[in-house]
mmCIF file of C-alpha atoms in Angstrom:
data_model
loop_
_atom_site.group_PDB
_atom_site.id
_atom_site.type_symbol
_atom_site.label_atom_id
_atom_site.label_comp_id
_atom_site.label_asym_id
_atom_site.label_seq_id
_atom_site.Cartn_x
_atom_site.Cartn_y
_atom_site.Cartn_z
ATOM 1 C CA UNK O 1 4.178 13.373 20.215
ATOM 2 C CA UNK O 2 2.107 16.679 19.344
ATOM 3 C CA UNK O 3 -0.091 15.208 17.095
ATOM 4 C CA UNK O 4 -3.233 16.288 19.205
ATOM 5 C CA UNK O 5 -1.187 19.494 20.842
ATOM 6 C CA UNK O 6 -3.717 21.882 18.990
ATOM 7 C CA UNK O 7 -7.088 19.996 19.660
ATOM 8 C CA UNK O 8 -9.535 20.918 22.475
ATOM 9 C CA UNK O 9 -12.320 19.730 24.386
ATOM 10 C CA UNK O 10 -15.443 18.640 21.478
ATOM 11 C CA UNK O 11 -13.019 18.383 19.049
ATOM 12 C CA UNK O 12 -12.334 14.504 17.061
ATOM 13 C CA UNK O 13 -9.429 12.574 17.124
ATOM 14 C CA UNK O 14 -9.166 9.809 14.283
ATOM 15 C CA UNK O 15 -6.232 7.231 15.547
ATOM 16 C CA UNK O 16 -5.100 4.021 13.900
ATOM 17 C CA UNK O 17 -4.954 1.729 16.393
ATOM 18 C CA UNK O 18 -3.110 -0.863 14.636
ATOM 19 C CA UNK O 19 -0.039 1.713 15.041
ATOM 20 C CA UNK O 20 1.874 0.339 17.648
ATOM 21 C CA UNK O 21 2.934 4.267 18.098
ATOM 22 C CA UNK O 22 -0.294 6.240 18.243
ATOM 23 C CA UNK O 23 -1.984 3.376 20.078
ATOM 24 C CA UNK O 24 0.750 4.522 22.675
ATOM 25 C CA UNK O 25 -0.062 8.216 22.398
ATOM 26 C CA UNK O 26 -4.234 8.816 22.783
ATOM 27 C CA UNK O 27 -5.660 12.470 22.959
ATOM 28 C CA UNK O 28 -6.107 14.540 25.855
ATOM 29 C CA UNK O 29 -9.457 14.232 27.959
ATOM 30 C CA UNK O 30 -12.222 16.035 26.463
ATOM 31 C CA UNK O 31 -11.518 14.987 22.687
ATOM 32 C CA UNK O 32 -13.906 12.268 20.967
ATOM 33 C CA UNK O 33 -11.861 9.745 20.012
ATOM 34 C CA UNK O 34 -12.881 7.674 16.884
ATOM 35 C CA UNK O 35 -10.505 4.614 15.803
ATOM 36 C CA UNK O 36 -10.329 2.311 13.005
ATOM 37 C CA UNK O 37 -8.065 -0.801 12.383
ATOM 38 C CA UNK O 38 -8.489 -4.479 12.970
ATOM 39 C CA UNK O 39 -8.748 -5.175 16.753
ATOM 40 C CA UNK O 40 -12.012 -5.325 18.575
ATOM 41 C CA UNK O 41 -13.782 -2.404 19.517
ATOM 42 C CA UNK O 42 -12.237 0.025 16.644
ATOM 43 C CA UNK O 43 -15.562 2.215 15.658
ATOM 44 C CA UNK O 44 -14.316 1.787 12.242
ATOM 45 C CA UNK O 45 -13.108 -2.066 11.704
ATOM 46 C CA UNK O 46 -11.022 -3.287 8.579
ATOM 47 C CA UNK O 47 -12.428 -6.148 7.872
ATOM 48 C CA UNK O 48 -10.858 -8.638 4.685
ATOM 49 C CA UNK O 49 -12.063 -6.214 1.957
ATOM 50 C CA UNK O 50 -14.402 -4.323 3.511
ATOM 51 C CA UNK O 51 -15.154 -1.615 6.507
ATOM 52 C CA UNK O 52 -16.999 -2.135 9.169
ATOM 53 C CA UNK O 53 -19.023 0.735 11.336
ATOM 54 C CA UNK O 54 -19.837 0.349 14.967
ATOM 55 C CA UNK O 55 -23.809 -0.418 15.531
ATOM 56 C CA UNK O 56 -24.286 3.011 16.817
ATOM 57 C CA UNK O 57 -23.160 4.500 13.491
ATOM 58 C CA UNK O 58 -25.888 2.323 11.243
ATOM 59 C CA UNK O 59 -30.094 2.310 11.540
ATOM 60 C CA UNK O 60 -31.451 0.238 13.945
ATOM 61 C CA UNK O 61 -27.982 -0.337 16.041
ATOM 62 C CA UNK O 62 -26.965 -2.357 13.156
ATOM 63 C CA UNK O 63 -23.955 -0.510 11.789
ATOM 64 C CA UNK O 64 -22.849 -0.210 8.046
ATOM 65 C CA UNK O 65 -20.705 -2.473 6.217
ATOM 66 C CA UNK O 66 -18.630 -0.681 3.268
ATOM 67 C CA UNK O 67 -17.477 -3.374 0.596
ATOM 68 C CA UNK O 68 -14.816 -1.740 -0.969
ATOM 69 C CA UNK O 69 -13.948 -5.105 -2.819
ATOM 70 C CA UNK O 70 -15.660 -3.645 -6.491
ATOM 71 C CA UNK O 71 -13.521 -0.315 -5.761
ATOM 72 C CA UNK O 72 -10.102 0.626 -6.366
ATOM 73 C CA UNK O 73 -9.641 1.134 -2.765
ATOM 74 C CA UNK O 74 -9.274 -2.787 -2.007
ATOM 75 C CA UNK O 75 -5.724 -2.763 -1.403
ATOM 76 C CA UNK O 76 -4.792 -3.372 2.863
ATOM 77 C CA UNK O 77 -3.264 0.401 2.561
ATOM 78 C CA UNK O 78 -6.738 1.613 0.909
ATOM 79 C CA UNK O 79 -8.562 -0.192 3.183
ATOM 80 C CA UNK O 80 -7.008 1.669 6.115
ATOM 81 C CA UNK O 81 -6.963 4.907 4.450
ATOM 82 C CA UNK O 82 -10.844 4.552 3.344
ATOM 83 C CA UNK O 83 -11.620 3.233 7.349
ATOM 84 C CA UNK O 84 -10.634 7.126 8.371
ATOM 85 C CA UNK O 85 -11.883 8.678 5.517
ATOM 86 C CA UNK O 86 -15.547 7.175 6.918
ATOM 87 C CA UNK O 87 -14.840 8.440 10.316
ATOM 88 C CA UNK O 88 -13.615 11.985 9.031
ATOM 89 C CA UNK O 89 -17.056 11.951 6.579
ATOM 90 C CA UNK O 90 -19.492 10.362 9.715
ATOM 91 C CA UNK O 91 -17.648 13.209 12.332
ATOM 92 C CA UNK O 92 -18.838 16.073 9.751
ATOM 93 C CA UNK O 93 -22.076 14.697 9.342
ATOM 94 C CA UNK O 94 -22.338 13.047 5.827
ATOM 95 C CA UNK O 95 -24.808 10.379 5.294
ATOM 96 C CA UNK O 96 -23.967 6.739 4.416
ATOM 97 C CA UNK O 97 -25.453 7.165 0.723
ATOM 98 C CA UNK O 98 -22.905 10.147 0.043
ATOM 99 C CA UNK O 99 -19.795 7.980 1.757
ATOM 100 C CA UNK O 100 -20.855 4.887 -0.452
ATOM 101 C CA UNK O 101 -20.959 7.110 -3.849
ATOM 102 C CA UNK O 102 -17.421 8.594 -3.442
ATOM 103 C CA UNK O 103 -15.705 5.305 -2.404
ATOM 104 C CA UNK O 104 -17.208 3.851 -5.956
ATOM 105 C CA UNK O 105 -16.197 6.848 -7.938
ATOM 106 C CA UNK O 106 -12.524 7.696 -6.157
ATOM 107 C CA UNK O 107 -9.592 7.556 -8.324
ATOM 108 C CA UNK O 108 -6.506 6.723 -6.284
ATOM 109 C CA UNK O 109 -3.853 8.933 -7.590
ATOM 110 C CA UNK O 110 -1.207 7.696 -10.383
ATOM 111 C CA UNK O 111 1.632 5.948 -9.728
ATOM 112 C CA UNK O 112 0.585 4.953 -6.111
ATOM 113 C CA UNK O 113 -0.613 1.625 -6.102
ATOM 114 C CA UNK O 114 -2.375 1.236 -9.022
ATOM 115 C CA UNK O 115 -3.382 -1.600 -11.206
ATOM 116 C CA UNK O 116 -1.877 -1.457 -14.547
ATOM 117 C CA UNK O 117 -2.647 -4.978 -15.473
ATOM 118 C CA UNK O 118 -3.244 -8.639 -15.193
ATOM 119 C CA UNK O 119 -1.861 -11.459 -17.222
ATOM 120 C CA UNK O 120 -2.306 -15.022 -16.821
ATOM 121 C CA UNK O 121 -3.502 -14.460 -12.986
ATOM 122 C CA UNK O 122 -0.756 -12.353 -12.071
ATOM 123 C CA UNK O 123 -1.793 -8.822 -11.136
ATOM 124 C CA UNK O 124 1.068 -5.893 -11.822
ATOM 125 C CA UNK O 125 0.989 -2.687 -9.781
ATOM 126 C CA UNK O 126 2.551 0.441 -9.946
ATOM 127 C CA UNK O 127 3.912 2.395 -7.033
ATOM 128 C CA UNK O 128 6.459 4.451 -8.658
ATOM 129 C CA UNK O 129 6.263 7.237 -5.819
ATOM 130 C CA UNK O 130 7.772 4.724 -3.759
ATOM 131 C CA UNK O 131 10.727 6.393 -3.702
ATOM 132 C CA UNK O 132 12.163 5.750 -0.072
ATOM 133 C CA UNK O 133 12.360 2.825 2.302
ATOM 134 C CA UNK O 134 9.550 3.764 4.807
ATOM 135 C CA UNK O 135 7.127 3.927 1.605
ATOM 136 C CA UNK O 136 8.193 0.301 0.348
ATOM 137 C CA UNK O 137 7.935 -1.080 3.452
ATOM 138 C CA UNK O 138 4.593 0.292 3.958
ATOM 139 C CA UNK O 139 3.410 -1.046 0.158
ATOM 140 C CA UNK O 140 4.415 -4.495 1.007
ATOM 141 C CA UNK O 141 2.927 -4.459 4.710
ATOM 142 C CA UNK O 142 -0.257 -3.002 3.069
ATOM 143 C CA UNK O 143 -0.410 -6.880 0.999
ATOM 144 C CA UNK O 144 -1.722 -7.968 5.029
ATOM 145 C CA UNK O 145 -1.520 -11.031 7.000
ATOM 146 C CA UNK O 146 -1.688 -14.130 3.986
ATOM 147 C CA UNK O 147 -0.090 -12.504 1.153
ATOM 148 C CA UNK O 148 3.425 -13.951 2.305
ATOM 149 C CA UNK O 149 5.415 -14.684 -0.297
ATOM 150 C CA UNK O 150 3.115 -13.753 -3.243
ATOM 151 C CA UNK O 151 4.800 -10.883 -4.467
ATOM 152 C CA UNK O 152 7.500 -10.223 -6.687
ATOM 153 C CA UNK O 153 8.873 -6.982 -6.146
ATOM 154 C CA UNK O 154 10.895 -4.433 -8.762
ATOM 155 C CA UNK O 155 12.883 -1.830 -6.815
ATOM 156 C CA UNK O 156 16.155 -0.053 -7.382
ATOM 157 C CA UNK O 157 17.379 3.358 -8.718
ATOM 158 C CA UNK O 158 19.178 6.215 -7.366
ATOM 159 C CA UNK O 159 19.640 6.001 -3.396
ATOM 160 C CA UNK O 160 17.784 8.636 -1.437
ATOM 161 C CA UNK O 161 20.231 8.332 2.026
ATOM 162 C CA UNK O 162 17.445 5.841 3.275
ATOM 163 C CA UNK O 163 18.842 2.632 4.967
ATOM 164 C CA UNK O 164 18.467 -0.336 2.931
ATOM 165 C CA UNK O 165 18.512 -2.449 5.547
ATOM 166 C CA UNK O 166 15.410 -1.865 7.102
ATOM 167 C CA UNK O 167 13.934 -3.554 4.252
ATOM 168 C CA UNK O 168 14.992 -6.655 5.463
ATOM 169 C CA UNK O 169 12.254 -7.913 7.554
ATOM 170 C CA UNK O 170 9.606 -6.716 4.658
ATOM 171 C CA UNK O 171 11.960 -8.954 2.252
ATOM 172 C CA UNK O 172 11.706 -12.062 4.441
ATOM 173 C CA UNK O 173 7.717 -11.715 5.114
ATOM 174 C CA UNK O 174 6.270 -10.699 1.590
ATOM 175 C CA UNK O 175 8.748 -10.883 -1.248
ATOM 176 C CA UNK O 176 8.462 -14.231 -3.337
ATOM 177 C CA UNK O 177 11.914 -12.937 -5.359
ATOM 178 C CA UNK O 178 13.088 -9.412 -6.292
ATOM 179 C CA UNK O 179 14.141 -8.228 -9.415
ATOM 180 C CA UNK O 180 16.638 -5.352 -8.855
ATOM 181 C CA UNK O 181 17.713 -2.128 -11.566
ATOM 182 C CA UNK O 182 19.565 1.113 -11.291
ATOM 183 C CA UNK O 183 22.530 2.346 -9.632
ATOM 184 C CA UNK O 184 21.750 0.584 -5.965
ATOM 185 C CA UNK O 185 20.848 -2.782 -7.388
ATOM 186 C CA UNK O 186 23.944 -3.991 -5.918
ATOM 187 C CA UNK O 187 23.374 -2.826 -2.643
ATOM 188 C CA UNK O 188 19.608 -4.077 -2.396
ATOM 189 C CA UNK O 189 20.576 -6.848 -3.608
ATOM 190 C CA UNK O 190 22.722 -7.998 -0.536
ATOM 191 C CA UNK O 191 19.262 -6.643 1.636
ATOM 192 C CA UNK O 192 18.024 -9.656 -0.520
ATOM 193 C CA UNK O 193 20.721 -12.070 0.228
ATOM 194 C CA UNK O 194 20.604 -11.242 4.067
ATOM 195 C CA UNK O 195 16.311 -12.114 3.926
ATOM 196 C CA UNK O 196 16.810 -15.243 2.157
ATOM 197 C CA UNK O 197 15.364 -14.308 -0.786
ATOM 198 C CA UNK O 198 16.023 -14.900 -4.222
ATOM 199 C CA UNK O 199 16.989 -11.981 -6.408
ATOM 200 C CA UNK O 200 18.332 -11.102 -10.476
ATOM 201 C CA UNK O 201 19.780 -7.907 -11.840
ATOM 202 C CA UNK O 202 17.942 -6.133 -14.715
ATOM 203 C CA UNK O 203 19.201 -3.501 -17.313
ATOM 204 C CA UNK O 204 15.867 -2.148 -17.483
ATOM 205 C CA UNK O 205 12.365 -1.859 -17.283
ATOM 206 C CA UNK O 206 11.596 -3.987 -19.762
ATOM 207 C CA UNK O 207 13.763 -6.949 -18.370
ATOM 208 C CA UNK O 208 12.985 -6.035 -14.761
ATOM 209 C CA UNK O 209 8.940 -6.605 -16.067
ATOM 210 C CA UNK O 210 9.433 -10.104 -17.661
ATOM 211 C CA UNK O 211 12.046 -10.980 -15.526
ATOM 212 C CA UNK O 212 9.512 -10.514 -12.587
ATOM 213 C CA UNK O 213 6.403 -12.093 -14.526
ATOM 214 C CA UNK O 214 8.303 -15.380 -15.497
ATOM 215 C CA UNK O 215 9.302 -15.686 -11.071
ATOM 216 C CA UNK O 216 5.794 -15.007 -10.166
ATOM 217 C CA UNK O 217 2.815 -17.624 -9.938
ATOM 218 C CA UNK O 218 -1.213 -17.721 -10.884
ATOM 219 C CA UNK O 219 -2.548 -15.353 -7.701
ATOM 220 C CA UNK O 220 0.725 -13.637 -7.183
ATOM 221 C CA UNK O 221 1.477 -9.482 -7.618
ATOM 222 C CA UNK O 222 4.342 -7.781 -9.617
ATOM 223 C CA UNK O 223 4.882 -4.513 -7.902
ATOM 224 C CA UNK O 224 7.012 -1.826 -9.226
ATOM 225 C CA UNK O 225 8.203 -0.312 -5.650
ATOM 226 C CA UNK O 226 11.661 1.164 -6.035
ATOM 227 C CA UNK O 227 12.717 2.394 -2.811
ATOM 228 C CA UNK O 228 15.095 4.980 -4.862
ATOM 229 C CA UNK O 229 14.612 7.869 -6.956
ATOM 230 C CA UNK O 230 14.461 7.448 -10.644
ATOM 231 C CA UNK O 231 16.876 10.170 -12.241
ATOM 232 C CA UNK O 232 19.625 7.803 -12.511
ATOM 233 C CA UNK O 233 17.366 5.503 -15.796
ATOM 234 C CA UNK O 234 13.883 7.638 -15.699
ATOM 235 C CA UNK O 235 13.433 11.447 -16.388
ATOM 236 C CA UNK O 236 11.137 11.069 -13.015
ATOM 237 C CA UNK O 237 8.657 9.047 -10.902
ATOM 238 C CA UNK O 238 5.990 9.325 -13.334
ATOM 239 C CA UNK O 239 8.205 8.472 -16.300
ATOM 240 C CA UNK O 240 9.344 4.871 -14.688
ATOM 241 C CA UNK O 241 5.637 4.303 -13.505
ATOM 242 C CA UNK O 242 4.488 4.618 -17.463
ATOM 243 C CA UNK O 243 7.431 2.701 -19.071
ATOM 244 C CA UNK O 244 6.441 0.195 -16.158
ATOM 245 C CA UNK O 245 2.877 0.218 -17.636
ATOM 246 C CA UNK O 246 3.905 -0.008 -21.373
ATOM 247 C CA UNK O 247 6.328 -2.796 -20.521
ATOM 248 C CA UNK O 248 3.110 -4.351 -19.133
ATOM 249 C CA UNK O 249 1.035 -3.550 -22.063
ATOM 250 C CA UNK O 250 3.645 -5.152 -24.671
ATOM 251 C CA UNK O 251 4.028 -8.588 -22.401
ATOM 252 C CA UNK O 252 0.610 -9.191 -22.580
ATOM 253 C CA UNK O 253 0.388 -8.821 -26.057
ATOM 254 C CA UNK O 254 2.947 -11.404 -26.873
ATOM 255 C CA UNK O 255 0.852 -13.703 -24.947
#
């Protein structure tokens, strides 16, 4: 791995030690080495919804606790991203009032996990850019440790290459039922045979939304994560992420 090839002595690494590969892989002597993740001892500690600081970083030896809860950065994949963001902010010298101020105001960008909605206690999210395996996987992983089985997924479209089968294990764990469309619904659909997990075909968004809402429960998620490009229904990424949302927006007004 050259992921610290070009660093030298004084400079910062920032390592996610929940990565089973990077924790394998720590810089070369000389480098400071600041992690975050969920074990023990990370300086910066994910902690339910929230960050946690190592005492040295806070007045007093007390360390600073960022509650990210009341942001849209409360998602387990936000949470992670926001834990290095601190680090890369505290290594250049910016104060905690400054951190605190752009974690309230950032705007995650479209069509990556972002609310759209909420209707009778079930959240939907869209993650349109999801357009490949590794990116799914990664959404549903980023639900953490107690979301099993509370989400009803929407993938499908046009197949990027990616192996479908790696989805399995992400299937089994998170998904509560999947509601497949597009050209590789067929295929993902035996991925959701092989985990066990219940599964309908859609003709389109529309279906695939109320389809999804009428599986899921009070307290679960609808996410739109396709796994596929869209050009085989969608004019792109962004196009299914907003007929996601308006499908959304015309469900809850029937009530």
């Amino acid at each position: 791995m050259q992921l610290f090839a070009w660093q030298g002595r004084g400079d910062t690494a920032i390592i996610g030690t929940d990565d089973v590969l990077l924790a394998a892989a720590p810089p070369t002597a000389g480098e400071k080495l600041y992690s975050f993740g969920t074990h023990p001892g990370c300086r910066a500690r994910v902690e339910g919804e929230a960050v946690r600081l190592e005492p040295d970083f806070g007045p007093e030896g007390t360390g600073e606790l960022y509650e990210l809860s009341g942001t849209r950065l409360h998602s387990r994949v936000n949470l992670y991203n926001a834990a290095a963001a601190i680090l890369a902010v505290r290594a250049f010298g910016c104060e905690e009032e400054g951190i605190r101020a752009g974690l309230a105001d950032f705007q995650p960008p479209q069509h990556r996990m972002t609310p759209v909605g909420e209707i009778d206690g079930v959240r939907f999210i869209n993650d349109s850019k999801a357009t490949n395996v590794g990116a799914v996987v990664a959404a549903l992983a980023g639900f953490g440790q107690g979301a099993e089985k509370e989400v009803v997924l929407i993938a499908g479209g046009r197949n990027k290459g990616g192996d479908f089968a790696a989805l399995v294990p992400s299937f089994r764990q998170y998904a509560k039922h999947v509601v497949l469309i597009g050209e590789s619904a067929s295929d993902l659909a035996e991925v959701a045979e092989g985990a066990g997990v219940g599964f309908q075909l859609a003709a389109d968004m529309e279906e695939a939304v109320a389809s999804a809402f009428a599986a899921a429960s009070q307290g679960d998620t609808v996410l739109l994560a396709p796994a596929c490009a869209s050009f085989d229904m969608f004019r792109s990424y962004e196009h299914r992420g907003e007929e996601f949302g308006r499908c959304v927006g015309e469900l809850a007004e029937k009530g």
